[in-house]
Short mmCIF file of C-alpha atoms in Angstrom, two decimals:
data_model
loop_
_atom_site.label_atom_id
_atom_site.label_comp_id
_atom_site.label_asym_id
_atom_site.label_seq_id
_atom_site.Cartn_x
_atom_site.Cartn_y
_atom_site.Cartn_z
CA MET A 1 0.00 0.00 0.00
CA PRO A 2 1.55 3.39 -0.98
CA SER A 3 2.17 5.88 1.81
CA VAL A 4 0.14 9.05 2.23
CA HIS A 5 2.33 12.16 2.39
CA PHE A 6 2.09 15.13 4.75
CA ASP A 7 4.45 18.01 5.46
CA TYR A 8 4.62 17.20 9.18
CA ILE A 9 3.38 14.28 11.27
CA ILE A 10 2.72 14.46 15.00
CA ALA A 11 2.61 11.03 16.63
CA GLY A 12 0.78 11.15 19.94
CA ALA A 13 -1.99 13.55 20.94
CA GLY A 14 -1.25 14.27 24.58
CA ALA A 15 -0.11 17.63 25.93
CA SER A 16 3.03 17.83 23.77
CA GLY A 17 1.44 16.71 20.50
CA LEU A 18 -1.56 18.99 20.85
CA ASN A 19 0.59 21.95 21.93
CA LEU A 20 2.83 21.46 18.90
CA ALA A 21 -0.11 21.31 16.50
CA TYR A 22 -1.40 24.55 18.03
CA ALA A 23 2.02 26.24 17.86
CA LEU A 24 2.57 25.30 14.20
CA ASN A 25 -0.61 27.00 13.06
CA GLN A 26 -0.15 29.94 15.43
CA ALA A 27 3.27 30.50 13.80
CA GLY A 28 1.56 30.84 10.43
CA LEU A 29 2.32 27.39 9.01
CA THR A 30 -1.28 26.91 7.92
CA ASP A 31 -0.13 26.17 4.37
CA LYS A 32 1.48 22.92 5.62
CA ARG A 33 -0.46 19.65 5.68
CA ILE A 34 -0.19 18.24 9.19
CA LEU A 35 -1.22 14.79 10.39
CA LEU A 36 -2.01 14.17 14.05
CA ILE A 37 -2.06 10.49 14.98
CA GLU A 38 -3.75 9.48 18.23
CA ARG A 39 -4.63 6.13 19.72
CA ALA A 40 -8.05 7.36 20.85
CA ARG A 41 -9.83 10.60 21.57
CA LYS A 42 -9.47 11.67 25.18
CA ALA A 43 -12.93 12.08 26.67
CA VAL A 44 -12.33 11.95 30.44
CA ASN A 45 -10.52 14.13 32.95
CA ASP A 46 -7.47 11.87 33.23
CA ARG A 47 -5.06 14.46 34.63
CA THR A 48 -4.49 18.04 35.72
CA TRP A 49 -1.55 20.29 34.94
CA CYS A 50 -0.40 22.86 37.50
CA PHE A 51 2.16 25.59 36.93
CA TRP A 52 3.10 29.07 38.07
CA GLU A 53 3.15 31.80 35.47
CA ALA A 54 3.48 35.58 35.22
CA GLY A 55 1.06 36.83 32.57
CA ASP A 56 -1.50 35.00 30.49
CA ASN A 57 -1.16 31.53 29.05
CA PRO A 58 -2.21 30.75 25.45
CA PHE A 59 -4.97 28.65 27.06
CA GLU A 60 -5.86 31.20 29.75
CA SER A 61 -9.56 31.01 28.83
CA ILE A 62 -9.74 27.38 30.02
CA VAL A 63 -7.57 27.66 33.14
CA TYR A 64 -9.87 26.08 35.73
CA ARG A 65 -8.55 27.82 38.83
CA LYS A 66 -5.69 30.17 39.74
CA TRP A 67 -4.32 31.38 43.03
CA ASP A 68 -2.34 34.44 44.12
CA ARG A 69 -1.27 32.85 47.42
CA LEU A 70 0.41 29.54 48.20
CA ALA A 71 0.87 27.76 51.52
CA PHE A 72 3.96 25.79 52.52
CA HIS A 73 4.13 23.50 55.55
CA GLY A 74 7.62 22.21 56.20
CA ASP A 75 10.06 21.21 58.88
CA HIS A 76 8.98 23.49 61.79
CA PHE A 77 8.06 26.17 59.25
CA ASP A 78 4.65 27.25 57.96
CA GLN A 79 3.97 30.20 55.71
CA VAL A 80 1.52 31.57 53.17
CA PHE A 81 3.29 33.31 50.30
CA THR A 82 1.86 36.07 48.13
CA ILE A 83 3.39 35.23 44.75
CA ALA A 84 2.61 38.24 42.51
CA PRO A 85 3.43 38.79 39.66
CA TYR A 86 3.02 35.01 39.42
CA GLN A 87 -0.20 33.08 39.68
CA TYR A 88 -0.43 29.37 40.36
CA LYS A 89 -2.72 27.87 37.73
CA LEU A 90 -4.56 24.59 37.32
CA LEU A 91 -5.64 23.33 33.90
CA ARG A 92 -7.87 20.25 33.76
CA GLY A 93 -7.11 17.65 31.12
CA ILE A 94 -10.72 17.37 29.92
CA ASP A 95 -11.01 21.12 29.37
CA PHE A 96 -7.79 21.14 27.34
CA TYR A 97 -8.83 18.15 25.22
CA GLN A 98 -12.27 19.61 24.49
CA TYR A 99 -10.78 23.00 23.63
CA MET A 100 -8.36 21.36 21.22
CA ASP A 101 -11.15 19.25 19.70
CA ARG A 102 -13.04 22.44 18.85
CA TRP A 103 -9.92 24.22 17.61
CA LEU A 104 -8.70 21.33 15.45
CA ALA A 105 -12.14 21.03 13.81
CA GLN A 106 -11.58 24.55 12.45
CA GLN A 107 -8.09 23.87 11.02
CA PRO A 108 -8.44 22.56 7.44
CA ASN A 109 -4.70 21.85 7.16
CA ILE A 110 -4.65 19.44 10.13
CA GLU A 111 -5.97 15.90 9.74
CA ARG A 112 -6.56 13.58 12.70
CA VAL A 113 -6.51 9.80 12.53
CA GLN A 114 -7.00 7.25 15.28
CA ALA A 115 -4.64 4.29 15.10
CA ASP A 116 -1.88 2.48 16.97
CA VAL A 117 1.60 3.47 15.83
CA LEU A 118 3.68 0.40 14.99
CA ASP A 119 6.89 1.96 13.71
CA ILE A 120 8.52 5.35 13.13
CA LYS A 121 11.75 5.68 11.18
CA THR A 122 13.76 7.87 8.85
CA ALA A 123 13.59 6.75 5.23
CA ALA A 124 16.65 5.28 3.55
CA ASP A 125 17.24 8.47 1.56
CA GLY A 126 17.46 10.50 4.79
CA ASP A 127 15.13 13.17 3.41
CA SER A 128 11.86 11.99 4.94
CA ALA A 129 10.37 9.76 7.62
CA THR A 130 7.62 7.19 7.70
CA VAL A 131 5.06 6.26 10.31
CA THR A 132 3.43 2.86 10.08
CA THR A 133 0.12 2.38 11.85
CA THR A 134 -2.33 -0.50 12.08
CA ASP A 135 -4.20 0.92 9.07
CA GLN A 136 -1.80 2.87 6.86
CA THR A 137 1.75 4.09 6.23
CA TYR A 138 2.36 7.84 6.21
CA SER A 139 5.40 9.88 5.18
CA SER A 140 6.57 13.43 5.84
CA ALA A 141 9.62 15.65 5.95
CA TRP A 142 9.59 15.59 9.76
CA VAL A 143 7.92 13.42 12.40
CA PHE A 144 7.45 14.68 15.96
CA SER A 145 6.84 11.88 18.44
CA SER A 146 5.81 11.86 22.09
CA ILE A 147 5.39 8.09 22.06
CA GLN A 148 7.58 6.19 24.50
CA PRO A 149 10.25 4.46 22.39
CA ALA A 150 10.95 0.74 22.42
CA ALA A 151 14.22 1.38 24.31
CA LEU A 152 12.10 2.05 27.39
CA SER A 153 10.35 -0.68 29.30
CA ALA A 154 6.61 -1.22 29.45
CA GLU A 155 6.45 0.41 32.87
CA PRO A 156 5.43 4.08 32.66
CA LEU A 157 8.60 6.00 31.92
CA ALA A 158 10.81 3.49 33.73
CA PHE A 159 14.32 3.66 32.35
CA SER A 160 16.01 0.67 30.77
CA PRO A 161 19.60 -0.38 31.59
CA GLN A 162 20.59 0.56 28.03
CA LEU A 163 19.64 4.18 28.58
CA SER A 164 21.03 4.54 32.08
CA ALA A 165 24.32 2.91 31.04
CA ARG A 166 25.11 5.79 28.70
CA ARG A 167 26.37 7.78 31.66
CA PRO A 168 26.06 7.30 35.42
CA GLN A 169 23.08 9.46 36.38
CA HIS A 170 20.37 9.93 38.97
CA PHE A 171 17.00 8.19 38.62
CA LEU A 172 14.03 9.07 40.77
CA LEU A 173 10.33 9.03 40.05
CA GLN A 174 7.68 11.51 41.11
CA HIS A 175 4.53 9.44 41.56
CA PHE A 176 1.21 10.45 42.99
CA LYS A 177 -2.45 9.76 43.52
CA GLY A 178 -5.04 12.48 43.91
CA TRP A 179 -8.64 12.62 45.04
CA MET A 180 -11.17 15.26 44.14
CA ILE A 181 -13.19 15.44 47.32
CA GLU A 182 -16.28 17.24 48.53
CA THR A 183 -17.04 17.88 52.19
CA GLU A 184 -20.28 18.58 54.05
CA HIS A 185 -18.91 21.67 55.80
CA ASP A 186 -16.58 24.53 54.85
CA THR A 187 -13.04 23.16 55.05
CA PHE A 188 -10.81 24.92 52.54
CA ASP A 189 -9.73 28.50 51.91
CA PRO A 190 -10.41 28.81 48.16
CA ASP A 191 -7.93 31.71 47.90
CA VAL A 192 -4.92 29.69 49.10
CA ALA A 193 -3.49 26.58 47.43
CA THR A 194 -1.09 24.33 49.34
CA LEU A 195 2.06 23.81 47.28
CA MET A 196 3.83 21.40 49.65
CA ASP A 197 2.65 20.00 52.96
CA PHE A 198 5.23 17.79 54.65
CA ARG A 199 3.05 16.96 57.66
CA VAL A 200 3.02 13.31 56.62
CA PRO A 201 5.34 10.46 57.69
CA GLN A 202 8.69 10.20 55.90
CA PRO A 203 9.27 6.45 56.30
CA LEU A 204 12.37 5.64 54.28
CA PRO A 205 15.64 7.10 52.99
CA ARG A 206 15.43 8.31 49.37
CA ASP A 207 11.66 8.60 49.86
CA MET A 208 10.26 12.14 50.19
CA ARG A 209 6.50 12.51 50.68
CA PHE A 210 4.21 15.51 50.73
CA VAL A 211 0.67 16.54 49.88
CA TYR A 212 -0.61 19.42 47.84
CA VAL A 213 -4.12 20.79 48.01
CA MET A 214 -5.84 22.73 45.23
CA PRO A 215 -9.11 24.16 46.64
CA PHE A 216 -11.94 24.89 44.18
CA GLY A 217 -14.28 26.19 46.84
CA PRO A 218 -14.83 25.99 50.61
CA ARG A 219 -16.06 22.39 50.30
CA ARG A 220 -14.26 21.03 47.23
CA ALA A 221 -10.57 20.41 46.54
CA LEU A 222 -8.05 18.22 44.74
CA VAL A 223 -5.83 16.58 47.36
CA GLU A 224 -2.75 14.83 45.98
CA TYR A 225 -0.36 12.50 47.83
CA THR A 226 3.04 12.80 46.15
CA VAL A 227 6.25 10.78 46.54
CA PHE A 228 9.80 11.25 45.22
CA SER A 229 11.50 7.84 45.32
CA PRO A 230 13.18 5.23 43.10
CA ALA A 231 10.02 3.10 42.68
CA VAL A 232 6.25 3.42 42.71
CA LEU A 233 4.16 2.23 45.65
CA PRO A 234 1.31 -0.27 45.86
CA ASN A 235 -1.98 1.51 45.10
CA GLU A 236 -3.31 1.03 48.61
CA GLU A 237 -0.34 2.87 50.11
CA TYR A 238 -1.28 6.08 48.29
CA ARG A 239 -4.88 5.71 49.41
CA THR A 240 -3.77 5.12 53.00
CA GLY A 241 -1.59 8.24 52.79
CA LEU A 242 -4.53 10.30 51.54
CA ARG A 243 -6.92 8.98 54.20
CA ASP A 244 -4.38 9.60 56.97
CA TYR A 245 -3.67 13.14 55.76
CA LEU A 246 -7.34 14.04 55.51
CA ARG A 247 -7.99 12.62 58.99
CA ASP A 248 -4.86 13.70 60.89
CA VAL A 249 -4.00 17.03 59.23
CA LEU A 250 -7.28 18.37 57.85
CA HIS A 251 -9.38 16.59 60.54
CA LEU A 252 -11.80 15.18 57.99
CA ASP A 253 -13.60 11.90 58.52
CA GLU A 254 -16.56 12.48 56.19
CA TYR A 255 -16.05 13.37 52.53
CA ALA A 256 -17.09 12.15 49.10
CA ILE A 257 -14.45 11.15 46.53
CA GLN A 258 -15.64 12.45 43.16
CA GLU A 259 -12.62 11.68 40.97
CA GLU A 260 -9.27 9.91 41.28
CA GLU A 261 -6.12 10.52 39.26
CA SER A 262 -2.59 9.16 39.38
CA GLY A 263 0.66 9.49 37.49
CA VAL A 264 4.38 8.81 37.26
CA ILE A 265 6.88 11.46 36.18
CA PRO A 266 10.62 10.88 35.67
CA MET A 267 13.03 12.94 37.76
CA THR A 268 16.36 12.22 36.12
CA ASP A 269 19.30 14.01 34.57
CA ALA A 270 19.90 11.13 32.15
CA PRO A 271 20.48 12.46 28.64
CA PHE A 272 17.43 12.25 26.40
CA ASP A 273 17.89 12.06 22.65
CA ALA A 274 16.38 15.04 20.86
CA PHE A 275 16.07 12.83 17.77
CA SER A 276 15.45 9.09 17.67
CA SER A 277 16.59 9.18 14.02
CA PRO A 278 17.57 12.06 11.69
CA ARG A 279 13.99 12.96 10.70
CA VAL A 280 12.19 11.90 13.88
CA MET A 281 12.22 14.41 16.73
CA ASN A 282 11.20 13.49 20.27
CA ILE A 283 8.89 15.90 22.08
CA GLY A 284 7.35 16.09 25.53
CA THR A 285 8.70 13.95 28.34
CA VAL A 286 10.47 11.52 25.97
CA GLY A 287 12.18 14.56 24.45
CA GLY A 288 13.55 15.62 27.83
CA ARG A 289 11.11 18.48 28.47
CA THR A 290 10.26 17.50 32.05
CA LYS A 291 12.15 19.60 34.60
CA PRO A 292 14.43 17.01 36.27
CA SER A 293 14.35 18.52 39.75
CA THR A 294 10.60 19.25 39.99
CA GLY A 295 8.67 17.21 37.43
CA TYR A 296 6.93 20.31 36.00
CA THR A 297 6.39 19.91 32.26
CA PHE A 298 3.47 21.85 30.75
CA LEU A 299 5.05 25.28 30.28
CA ARG A 300 8.29 23.70 29.07
CA ILE A 301 6.32 21.79 26.43
CA GLN A 302 4.70 25.03 25.31
CA ALA A 303 8.06 26.81 25.02
CA HIS A 304 9.60 23.89 23.11
CA SER A 305 6.63 23.80 20.72
CA ARG A 306 7.01 27.51 19.96
CA GLN A 307 10.72 27.05 19.30
CA ILE A 308 10.10 24.18 16.89
CA ALA A 309 7.38 26.08 15.03
CA GLN A 310 9.50 29.22 14.66
CA LEU A 311 12.51 27.26 13.40
CA LEU A 312 10.41 25.39 10.84
CA LYS A 313 9.00 28.69 9.63
CA THR A 314 12.33 30.54 9.39
CA LYS A 315 14.85 27.78 8.65
CA GLY A 316 12.85 24.78 7.50
CA ASN A 317 14.20 22.51 10.25
CA PRO A 318 13.43 21.96 13.96
CA TYR A 319 16.99 21.96 15.29
CA VAL A 320 16.49 23.58 18.70
CA GLN A 321 19.84 24.57 20.19
CA ASP A 322 20.18 24.55 23.96
CA GLY A 323 22.80 27.08 25.07
CA PHE A 324 25.09 27.49 28.05
CA ALA A 325 22.25 28.46 30.39
CA HIS A 326 20.56 25.13 29.70
CA LYS A 327 23.74 23.27 30.70
CA ARG A 328 24.09 25.40 33.82
CA PHE A 329 20.59 24.57 35.01
CA ARG A 330 21.07 20.88 34.19
CA PHE A 331 24.02 21.02 36.58
CA PHE A 332 21.84 22.58 39.28
CA ASP A 333 19.18 19.91 38.69
CA SER A 334 21.81 17.19 39.03
CA ILE A 335 23.02 18.60 42.35
CA LEU A 336 19.53 18.53 43.90
CA LEU A 337 18.86 15.05 42.52
CA ASN A 338 22.19 13.88 43.95
CA VAL A 339 21.25 15.21 47.40
CA LEU A 340 17.91 13.37 47.29
CA ASP A 341 19.12 10.22 45.53
CA GLN A 342 22.11 9.74 47.81
CA ASN A 343 20.09 10.67 50.90
CA ARG A 344 22.58 13.38 51.83
CA ARG A 345 19.88 15.42 53.59
CA ILE A 346 16.24 14.78 54.44
CA GLY A 347 14.11 15.97 51.52
CA LYS A 348 11.58 17.90 53.57
CA THR A 349 14.45 19.75 55.28
CA VAL A 350 15.97 20.68 51.90
CA PHE A 351 12.73 22.18 50.63
CA THR A 352 11.94 23.86 53.95
CA GLU A 353 15.29 25.64 53.87
CA LEU A 354 14.69 26.79 50.29
CA TYR A 355 11.24 28.23 51.00
CA GLN A 356 12.14 29.62 54.41
CA ARG A 357 15.18 31.53 53.11
CA ASN A 358 13.93 32.74 49.73
CA PRO A 359 10.94 34.67 48.41
CA ALA A 360 8.75 32.34 46.36
CA GLN A 361 9.28 34.61 43.34
CA ARG A 362 13.05 34.02 43.43
CA LEU A 363 12.58 30.26 43.56
CA PHE A 364 10.04 30.30 40.74
CA LYS A 365 12.36 32.37 38.57
CA PHE A 366 15.23 30.01 39.36
CA LEU A 367 13.17 26.91 38.58
CA ASP A 368 11.93 28.54 35.37
CA GLU A 369 15.61 28.92 34.40
CA GLN A 370 15.17 32.69 34.02
CA SER A 371 17.28 33.81 36.99
CA SER A 372 20.43 35.88 36.94
CA LEU A 373 23.75 34.62 38.27
CA GLY A 374 23.26 36.82 41.34
CA GLU A 375 19.86 35.29 42.05
CA GLU A 376 21.26 31.81 41.55
CA LEU A 377 23.98 32.57 44.08
CA GLN A 378 21.33 33.67 46.59
CA VAL A 379 19.47 30.40 46.13
CA MET A 380 22.67 28.39 46.54
CA LEU A 381 23.62 30.24 49.72
CA SER A 382 20.19 29.40 51.18
CA THR A 383 20.94 25.66 51.09
CA HIS A 384 22.97 23.61 53.56
CA LEU A 385 26.30 24.41 51.92
CA PRO A 386 28.40 21.41 53.10
CA THR A 387 25.76 19.00 51.81
CA PHE A 388 25.31 20.69 48.46
CA ALA A 389 29.06 21.18 48.00
CA ARG A 390 29.61 17.44 48.42
CA ALA A 391 26.80 16.75 45.97
CA ALA A 392 28.27 19.20 43.43
CA LEU A 393 31.68 17.54 43.64
CA ASN A 394 30.07 14.13 43.17
CA VAL A 395 28.16 15.36 40.11
CA MET A 396 31.33 16.79 38.58
CA ARG A 397 33.16 13.50 39.13
CA ARG A 398 30.33 11.72 37.30
#
């Protein structure tokens, strides 16, 4: 069967694939035929994305909630931060998918097909790529894939020995389970979201646990039990953690669970390949767009999508170049991961020191990789210097 040709193919219609499709047309590439391949239409609220941001997001109209104040409960330290000019925003998966369904229906240059992707590769001539699905073979000048490659195991984003052997690195996972709950009486302050609450047991080395709470009203909130550790937990352990937190910290015995969500996010400084082959570019988490030290991804996906679209428009290729600043922040990420992975200091103490000794705005700017060298020095001086110095030396030796 002959292949069907497009200018660009996007394999995978999650956050990264949909953001890239949006960015391509927003950049004026509406004269290009684009194919978006998805396994199935997303019709449920399977996840939420949270992020801090100064200014409006391209999807500001569907941001579900946003907060100007954030609470932190740490190691003998509790504070509510006013975070202007930032706002902490929550975007529900279902709202994003439905928005993109409506938008894509109005884009005549973008075609959507539902199929399982069997193979993606650069053609023998090196000038195009092909995508083979269960129904058809497609070709294009460039393929952008967010699909987990075969080099990774079947476990969600669990790294294979082949990848980790490329260079000794740090491997942790951020894994979580969240409940959307409703209470009979006023319980939450809808104007304050809880970013990190460490008032939960910390049972093991290399195992940092906290809860965050996103209130949607006085009686409704998303409560998420989150763990940084080398491996995921049995499902019941997350549920026990949530029940204990609601009972012991929020003093709630009666509540209704309306929705449940869970996820696993890699926290690693292992090198990700920008391209799996010369004409196949990796995007999203498999393209290394998750922040190694925090797990935040959504805004980084948006920025990467805009870069790709602008390069295709001006140069005809998507060769995003990461400069010196990118390498500098990868080094900072590696240091924090080394502290946590090697259990050099208790995780909740590390984060308490950071939030106790810095304005939230400075930390957000630092984590957004927009800080100056002076601001970075202030953040470094707020840590436990002997611990972080040992971690930095260890990272450099690696």
